[in-house]
Coordinates of C-alpha atoms and ligand atoms in Angstrom, one line a residue:
X1 CA 24.3 -22.0 23.0
X2 CA 22.7 -18.6 22.8
X3 CA 22.7 -16.5 25.7
X4 CA 20.3 -13.5 26.5
X5 CA 22.1 -10.2 26.2
X6 CA 21.6 -7.2 28.6
X7 CA 22.3 -3.7 27.7
X8 CA 21.7 -4.2 24.0
X9 CA 20.2 -0.9 23.4
X10 CA 23.4 0.7 24.8
X11 CA 25.7 -0.8 22.2
X12 CA 26.8 1.2 19.3
X13 CA 25.3 0.4 15.8
X14 CA 28.5 -1.5 14.8
X15 CA 28.5 -3.4 18.1
X16 CA 24.9 -4.4 17.7
X17 CA 25.6 -5.5 14.2
X18 CA 28.5 -7.5 15.4
X19 CA 26.6 -9.3 18.2
X20 CA 23.8 -10.0 15.8
X21 CA 25.8 -11.6 13.0
X22 CA 27.9 -13.5 15.5
X23 CA 24.9 -14.8 17.4
X24 CA 22.5 -15.5 14.7
X25 CA 24.1 -15.3 11.4
X26 CA 27.2 -17.5 11.7
X27 CA 29.3 -14.4 11.7
X28 CA 28.6 -14.2 8.0
X29 CA 30.5 -11.2 6.5
X30 CA 27.8 -11.0 3.9
X31 CA 25.2 -10.2 6.4
X32 CA 27.0 -7.3 7.7
X33 CA 27.4 -6.1 4.2
X34 CA 23.8 -6.4 3.3
X35 CA 22.9 -4.4 6.5
X36 CA 25.3 -1.6 5.7
X37 CA 24.2 -1.6 2.0
X38 CA 21.1 0.1 3.0
X39 CA 22.7 2.8 5.3
X40 CA 22.3 6.2 3.8
X41 CA 25.6 7.9 2.9
X42 CA 24.3 11.2 4.3
X43 CA 25.1 11.0 7.9
X44 CA 22.4 13.4 9.0
X45 CA 19.6 11.6 7.2
X46 CA 20.8 8.3 8.5
X47 CA 20.9 9.6 12.0
X48 CA 17.3 10.9 11.6
X49 CA 16.1 7.4 10.7
X50 CA 18.2 5.8 13.5
X51 CA 16.5 8.0 16.0
X52 CA 12.9 7.3 14.7
X53 CA 13.1 4.1 16.7
X54 CA 15.2 2.0 18.8
X55 CA 18.0 -0.4 18.1
X56 CA 18.2 0.6 14.4
X57 CA 20.8 -1.4 12.5
X58 CA 19.6 -0.5 9.0
X59 CA 16.9 0.9 6.9
X60 CA 14.2 -1.1 5.3
X61 CA 13.2 0.3 1.8
X62 CA 9.9 0.0 0.2
X63 CA 9.1 1.2 -3.3
X64 CA 7.7 4.8 -3.3
X65 CA 5.5 5.2 -6.4
X66 CA 3.0 7.5 -7.9
X67 CA -0.4 7.0 -9.2
X68 CA -1.3 10.1 -11.3
X69 CA -4.4 11.5 -12.8
X70 CA -6.7 11.2 -9.7
X71 CA -9.6 13.7 -10.3
X72 CA -10.9 14.4 -6.9
X73 CA -13.8 16.9 -6.5
X74 CA -12.6 18.4 -9.8
X75 CA -8.9 18.8 -8.7
X76 CA -6.2 16.7 -10.1
X77 CA -3.8 14.7 -7.8
X78 CA -0.9 12.5 -8.2
X79 CA -1.1 10.1 -5.3
X80 CA 2.1 8.9 -3.6
X81 CA 2.0 5.1 -2.5
X82 CA 4.6 3.2 -0.6
X83 CA 4.0 -0.4 -1.3
X84 CA 5.9 -3.6 -2.4
X85 CA 3.1 -5.5 -4.1
X86 CA 3.2 -5.5 -7.8
X87 CA 0.0 -4.3 -9.7
X88 CA -1.3 -2.1 -6.8
X89 CA 0.0 1.2 -8.3
X90 CA -0.8 0.1 -11.9
X91 CA -4.4 -0.8 -10.8
X92 CA -4.8 2.5 -9.0
X93 CA -3.6 4.4 -12.0
X94 CA -5.8 2.5 -14.4
X95 CA -8.8 3.3 -12.2
X96 CA -7.9 6.9 -11.7
X97 CA -7.7 7.2 -15.7
X98 CA -11.0 5.3 -16.0
X99 CA -13.0 7.6 -13.6
X100 CA -11.1 10.8 -14.7
X101 CA -13.0 10.6 -17.9
X102 CA -16.3 9.9 -16.2
X103 CA -16.4 13.0 -13.6
X104 CA -13.8 11.7 -11.3
X105 CA -14.2 10.9 -7.6
X106 CA -16.5 12.9 -5.2
X107 CA -15.8 12.9 -1.6
X108 CA -17.2 14.1 1.8
X109 CA -15.9 13.9 5.2
X110 CA -18.8 12.8 7.3
X111 CA -17.4 13.4 10.9
X112 CA -13.9 13.6 12.6
X113 CA -14.6 12.4 16.2
X114 CA -11.9 10.5 17.8
X115 CA -12.3 8.4 20.9
X116 CA -10.4 7.6 24.2
X117 CA -11.4 5.8 27.4
X118 CA -10.4 5.7 31.0
X119 CA -11.3 2.2 32.1
X120 CA -11.8 1.9 35.9
X121 CA -13.3 -0.4 38.7
X122 CA -15.8 1.1 41.2
X123 CA -17.4 -1.0 43.8
X124 CA -20.5 0.7 45.1
X125 CA -23.8 2.3 44.4
X126 CA -24.2 3.4 40.7
X127 CA -26.4 6.2 41.7
X128 CA -23.7 7.8 43.9
X129 CA -21.1 7.3 41.1
X130 CA -23.4 9.3 38.7
X131 CA -23.9 12.2 41.2
X132 CA -20.2 12.1 41.6
X133 CA -19.5 12.2 37.8
X134 CA -21.8 15.3 37.3
X135 CA -19.6 17.2 39.8
X136 CA -16.3 15.7 38.4
X137 CA -16.8 16.4 34.8
X138 CA -16.0 20.3 34.9
X139 CA -13.0 19.4 37.0
X140 CA -11.8 17.0 34.5
X141 CA -11.9 19.7 31.8
X142 CA -10.3 22.4 34.0
X143 CA -7.3 20.0 35.0
X144 CA -6.9 19.2 31.2
X145 CA -6.9 22.9 30.3
X146 CA -3.1 23.3 30.0
X147 CA -3.1 20.2 27.5
X148 CA -6.2 21.4 25.6
X149 CA -5.3 25.2 25.3
X150 CA -3.3 24.9 21.9
X151 CA -5.7 22.3 20.5
X152 CA -8.6 24.5 21.3
X153 CA -6.9 27.5 19.5
X154 CA -6.8 25.1 16.4
X155 CA -10.5 24.3 16.7
X156 CA -10.2 21.1 18.6
X157 CA -10.4 19.9 22.0
X158 CA -12.6 17.6 24.2
X159 CA -16.1 17.2 22.7
X160 CA -17.7 15.2 25.4
X161 CA -16.9 13.0 28.4
X162 CA -19.5 10.4 29.5
X163 CA -19.7 7.9 32.4
X164 CA -20.5 4.5 31.0
X165 CA -21.5 1.4 33.1
X166 CA -20.2 -2.0 31.8
X167 CA -20.7 -4.2 34.9
X168 CA -22.4 -6.9 33.0
X169 CA -19.3 -7.6 30.9
X170 CA -16.7 -7.1 33.7
X171 CA -17.4 -7.0 37.4
X172 CA -17.6 -3.4 38.7
X173 CA -16.1 -2.0 35.4
X174 CA -17.1 1.6 34.3
X175 CA -15.6 3.9 31.8
X176 CA -15.1 7.5 31.1
X177 CA -15.9 7.5 27.4
X178 CA -14.5 10.7 25.8
X179 CA -14.8 12.2 22.4
X180 CA -12.1 14.5 20.9
X181 CA -11.6 16.8 17.9
X182 CA -7.9 16.7 17.2
X183 CA -8.1 18.8 13.9
X184 CA -5.1 18.1 11.6
X185 CA -3.0 16.0 14.1
X186 CA -3.7 12.2 14.4
X187 CA -4.0 13.2 18.1
X188 CA -2.8 10.0 19.9
X189 CA -0.4 11.9 22.3
X190 CA -3.0 14.7 22.9
X191 CA -5.8 12.2 23.6
X192 CA -3.8 9.9 25.9
X193 CA -2.3 13.0 27.8
X194 CA -6.0 14.1 28.5
X195 CA -7.1 10.6 29.5
X196 CA -4.2 10.1 31.9
X197 CA -4.9 13.6 33.4
X198 CA -8.7 12.5 33.6
X199 CA -7.7 9.2 35.4
X200 CA -5.5 11.0 38.0
X201 CA -8.2 13.5 38.7
X202 CA -11.0 10.8 38.9
X203 CA -9.0 8.9 41.4
X204 CA -8.0 11.9 43.5
X205 CA -11.4 13.4 43.7
X206 CA -13.1 10.0 44.5
X207 CA -10.8 9.5 47.5
X208 CA -12.2 12.8 49.1
X209 CA -15.7 12.6 47.9
X210 CA -17.8 12.7 51.2
X211 CA -20.8 10.8 49.9
X212 CA -18.8 7.7 49.1
X213 CA -18.0 5.0 51.7
X214 CA -14.6 3.6 52.0
X215 CA -15.0 1.0 49.3
X216 CA -16.5 3.4 46.9
X217 CA -13.7 6.0 47.4
X218 CA -11.2 3.5 46.4
X219 CA -11.5 3.7 42.6
X220 CA -9.0 1.6 40.7
X221 CA -7.8 2.9 37.4
X222 CA -7.3 -0.2 34.9
X223 CA -5.9 1.9 31.9
X224 CA -6.3 5.2 30.1
X225 CA -5.9 4.9 26.3
X226 CA -7.2 6.2 23.1
X227 CA -9.4 3.8 20.9
X228 CA -8.3 3.0 17.3
X229 CA -12.0 2.2 16.7
X230 CA -13.3 5.5 15.3
X231 CA -16.7 4.8 13.8
X232 CA -17.5 8.5 13.8
X233 CA -14.2 9.6 12.0
X234 CA -15.6 8.9 8.7
X235 CA -15.1 9.7 5.1
X236 CA -17.0 8.8 1.9
X237 CA -15.8 8.6 -1.6
X238 CA -18.0 7.9 -4.6
X239 CA -17.9 7.5 -8.3
X240 CA -20.8 7.4 -10.6
X241 CA -21.6 7.3 -14.4
X242 CA -24.4 6.3 -16.6
X243 CA -24.6 2.6 -17.6
X244 CA -23.7 3.6 -21.3
X245 CA -20.3 5.0 -20.1
X246 CA -19.5 2.2 -17.7
X247 CA -17.9 -0.4 -20.0
X248 CA -14.7 0.1 -21.8
X249 CA -14.6 -3.5 -22.9
X250 CA -16.1 -4.6 -26.1
X251 CA -17.2 -7.9 -24.5
X252 CA -19.6 -6.2 -22.1
X253 CA -22.4 -3.7 -22.2
X254 CA -22.5 -1.2 -19.4
X255 CA -25.5 -3.1 -18.1
X256 CA -23.9 -6.6 -18.1
X257 CA -20.8 -5.1 -16.4
X258 CA -22.9 -3.3 -13.7
X259 CA -24.9 -6.6 -13.0
X260 CA -21.6 -8.6 -12.6
X261 CA -20.0 -5.9 -10.7
X262 CA -23.0 -5.4 -8.2
X263 CA -23.2 -9.2 -7.7
X264 CA -19.6 -9.3 -6.7
X265 CA -20.0 -6.5 -4.2
X266 CA -23.2 -8.1 -2.9
X267 CA -21.1 -11.4 -2.3
X268 CA -18.5 -9.2 -0.4
X269 CA -21.4 -7.7 1.7
X270 CA -22.7 -11.1 2.7
X271 CA -19.8 -13.5 2.7
X272 CA -17.1 -12.9 5.3
X273 CA -14.5 -15.2 3.3
X274 CA -14.9 -12.8 0.3
X275 CA -15.3 -9.6 2.4
X276 CA -11.8 -10.0 4.0
X277 CA -10.1 -10.3 0.6
X278 CA -12.3 -7.6 -1.0
X279 CA -11.2 -5.3 1.9
X280 CA -7.7 -6.5 1.7
X281 CA -7.7 -5.0 -1.9
X282 CA -9.1 -1.7 -0.6
X283 CA -6.4 -1.6 2.1
X284 CA -3.7 -2.2 -0.7
X285 CA -4.6 1.3 -1.7
X286 CA -5.4 2.9 1.7
X287 CA -2.2 1.5 3.5
X288 CA 0.0 2.5 0.6
X289 CA -1.0 6.2 0.9
X290 CA -1.1 6.1 4.7
X291 CA 2.4 4.9 4.8
X292 CA 3.7 7.3 2.1
X293 CA 2.1 10.2 4.1
X294 CA 3.8 8.9 7.4
X295 CA 0.6 7.9 9.2
X296 CA 0.1 5.0 11.5
X297 CA -1.1 2.1 9.2
X298 CA -1.6 -0.3 12.1
X299 CA -4.1 2.0 13.7
X300 CA -5.9 2.4 10.3
X301 CA -6.0 -1.3 9.7
X302 CA -7.3 -2.0 13.2
X303 CA -10.0 0.7 12.9
X304 CA -11.1 -0.2 9.4
X305 CA -11.6 -3.9 10.0
X306 CA -13.4 -3.2 13.3
X307 CA -15.7 -0.9 11.2
X308 CA -16.2 -3.6 8.6
X309 CA -17.6 -5.8 11.4
X310 CA -19.7 -3.2 13.1
X311 CA -23.2 -4.9 12.3
X312 CA -22.0 -8.1 13.9
X313 CA -20.6 -9.7 10.7
X314 CA -17.5 -8.8 8.8
X315 CA -18.6 -7.3 5.5
X316 CA -17.6 -5.1 2.5
X317 CA -16.5 -1.5 3.0
X318 CA -17.7 -0.7 -0.4
X319 CA -21.1 -0.8 -1.9
X320 CA -22.7 -0.3 -5.3
X321 CA -26.2 0.3 -6.9
X322 CA -27.8 1.2 -10.2
X323 CA -30.6 3.7 -10.0
X324 CA -32.3 5.4 -12.9
X325 CA -29.6 4.1 -15.3
X326 CA -26.8 5.4 -13.1
X327 CA -24.1 3.2 -11.7
X328 CA -22.9 4.4 -8.2
X329 CA -20.0 2.9 -6.4
X330 CA -18.9 4.1 -3.1
X331 CA -16.8 3.5 0.1
X332 CA -17.5 4.7 3.7
X333 CA -14.5 4.2 5.9
X334 CA -13.1 5.5 9.2
X335 CA -9.6 7.2 8.8
X336 CA -8.0 8.8 11.8
X337 CA -5.2 10.5 10.0
X338 CA -2.8 13.5 10.8
X339 CA -1.1 16.0 8.5
X340 CA 0.8 17.6 11.4
X341 CA 3.0 15.9 13.9
X342 CA 4.5 12.5 13.9
X343 CA 6.6 11.8 10.9
X344 CA 4.9 14.3 8.8
X345 CA 7.4 17.1 9.1
X346 CA 10.4 14.8 10.0
X347 CA 10.7 12.3 7.3
X348 CA 11.9 13.9 4.0
X349 CA 9.9 11.6 1.8
X350 CA 6.8 12.0 3.8
X351 CA 7.3 15.8 3.8
X352 CA 7.6 15.5 -0.1
X353 CA 4.5 13.3 -0.3
X354 CA 2.5 16.0 1.5
X355 CA 3.9 18.7 -0.7
X356 CA 2.9 16.9 -3.9
X357 CA -0.7 16.5 -2.4
X358 CA -0.8 20.3 -2.0
X359 CA -0.1 20.1 1.8
X360 CA -3.6 18.7 2.7
X361 CA -5.2 19.2 6.1
X362 CA -6.4 16.0 7.6
X363 CA -9.8 16.2 6.2
X364 CA -8.4 16.5 2.7
X365 CA -6.1 13.6 3.4
X366 CA -8.9 11.4 4.5
X367 CA -10.7 12.2 1.3
X368 CA -7.5 11.2 -1.0
X369 CA -6.9 8.1 1.1
X370 CA -10.6 6.9 0.8
X371 CA -10.4 7.5 -2.9
X372 CA -7.1 5.4 -3.2
X373 CA -9.2 2.6 -1.4
X374 CA -12.1 2.8 -3.6
X375 CA -10.0 3.0 -6.8
X376 CA -8.0 0.0 -5.8
X377 CA -11.3 -2.0 -5.1
X378 CA -12.8 -0.9 -8.4
X379 CA -9.7 -2.1 -10.3
X380 CA -9.6 -5.3 -8.5
X381 CA -13.4 -6.2 -8.8
X382 CA -13.3 -5.1 -12.6
X383 CA -10.5 -7.5 -13.1
X384 CA -12.1 -10.3 -11.1
X385 CA -15.3 -10.2 -13.1
X386 CA -13.8 -9.9 -16.5
X387 CA -10.3 -11.2 -17.2
X388 CA -9.3 -12.5 -13.7
X389 CA -6.4 -11.0 -11.8
X390 CA -3.7 -13.3 -12.7
X391 CA -3.2 -12.1 -16.3
X392 CA -2.4 -8.5 -15.3
X393 CA -0.9 -9.4 -11.9
X394 CA 1.8 -12.0 -13.4
X395 CA 2.6 -9.4 -15.9
X396 CA 3.4 -7.0 -13.3
X397 CA 5.0 -9.7 -11.3
X398 CA 7.3 -10.6 -14.1
X399 CA 10.2 -8.3 -13.1
X400 CA 10.2 -10.0 -9.5
X401 CA 10.4 -13.5 -11.3
X402 CA 13.3 -12.3 -13.5
X403 CA 15.1 -10.9 -10.7
X404 CA 14.7 -14.2 -8.6
X405 CA 16.5 -15.8 -11.6
X406 CA 19.1 -13.0 -11.7
X407 CA 18.3 -12.1 -15.2
X408 CA 20.6 -9.8 -17.0
X409 CA 19.3 -6.4 -18.5
X410 CA 19.4 -8.1 -21.9
X411 CA 17.4 -11.1 -20.8
X412 CA 14.9 -8.8 -19.2
X413 CA 14.3 -6.8 -22.3
X414 CA 13.8 -9.9 -24.5
X415 CA 11.3 -11.6 -22.0
X416 CA 9.4 -8.4 -21.3
X417 CA 8.9 -8.3 -25.1
X418 CA 8.0 -12.0 -25.3
X419 CA 5.5 -11.8 -22.5
X420 CA 3.6 -9.0 -24.2
X421 CA 1.9 -11.7 -26.1
X422 CA 2.3 -14.7 -23.8
X423 CA 1.0 -15.9 -20.4
X424 CA 3.5 -15.3 -17.6
X425 CA 4.1 -18.2 -15.2
X426 CA 7.1 -18.9 -12.9
X427 CA 7.8 -22.2 -14.6
X428 CA 7.5 -20.6 -18.2
X429 CA 10.0 -17.8 -17.2
X430 CA 12.4 -20.4 -15.9
X431 CA 12.0 -22.4 -19.3
X432 CA 12.4 -19.1 -21.5
X433 CA 15.4 -18.1 -19.6
X434 CA 17.1 -21.4 -20.0
X435 CA 16.4 -21.2 -23.8
X436 CA 17.9 -17.8 -23.9
X437 CA 21.0 -19.0 -21.9
X438 CA 21.4 -21.9 -24.1
Ligands
MEV501 C1 -4.6 -8.7 -4.0 O1 -3.6 -8.1 -3.2 C2 -5.9 -8.0 -3.7 C3 -7.2 -8.8 -4.4 O2 -7.2 -10.1 -3.8 C4 -8.5 -8.0 -3.9 C5 -9.6 -8.7 -4.3 O3 -9.7 -9.9 -4.5 O4 -10.6 -7.9 -4.5 C6 -7.0 -8.7 -5.9

């Protein structure tokens, strides 16, 4: 019978592992071995990882790979990607090479506004609340000045504070809807600190506002929190070339390829079932770079998918057209990223990732990440409308299948050679291995 444990966080790492393996893993010594196998031998580095979060008992590795040859605004990048899925880095690299010889990727940051809200309940005259808010606004800015001082020196700060009435959705519900510029930091702590200060002042000032009656004076703060929906923190990445240059496949003319490609994108624009998978492919690229550069991929995922549904139906994040014989393919995507703070200077691999990208500022990183998403999508759609994805995917997945069968180095070499001319499948790999093993 399992019992709840109290004070777990106070146990040492060894004690935590002990408790875990005894309680949930039949005290299997192998379990402990697996956990410890991933400990870093360098104690300081391990301690750093232990302290990133709570109750750490081991490290969880992901492959850290590189997609080279990305020509972005005429500058060459090798893009770091942290991802476990086979084919993703290969596809990105292929797309980079393809577009590298066709002018590369062009990017533009459209805006960098981030949002936070104080959600509150007010029971009373809306007119009076508006008058109160007009007087309150400068006081909010003044109270937040110690928090905003440094950010302002870096060119950021509070952009606007707006009172919004939302009483038809939730009874007596209003918001302070605030826009922020957080320059090179993702800005979550800055925004949340400002918002909590706003909430405190809102409550305090309302309590002593003479024109309010007792009920009106009693504003109730529901919550103060940034929004991960950032439809005004947008970057655009684009590729284009003439139809003549578009196809590198003898079976397709550029025109035929473009026709098939545009139709595939149109389907993703209009059919949510396809749009979700289409965008998932984009996120293969985006998440991998976001993760490698120590950014919050959950925030990015939430914001991107909300943006994909901004017009009332979930739709494609990429678009394509042919105009005057020129094929154009582009993405517009919200990316609230940071290149200072958080893990960016703490995690040695993240630091290295930033260095290999030339220590980008947040705007530059937005551009690089959007390019990774666009490249990934181009590669996926190109495969889907030509060979299908399984051919390439299974080839890349071969190593995983071989590892599942504990293939030796020699077996791997032989089968990699064999599958250069044969179709990979789980069952066929098993058959071929059996043949090799007699
Ligand atoms: C697989 O991880 C991603 C794809 O399904 C994306 C797509 O269908 O566009 C290949």
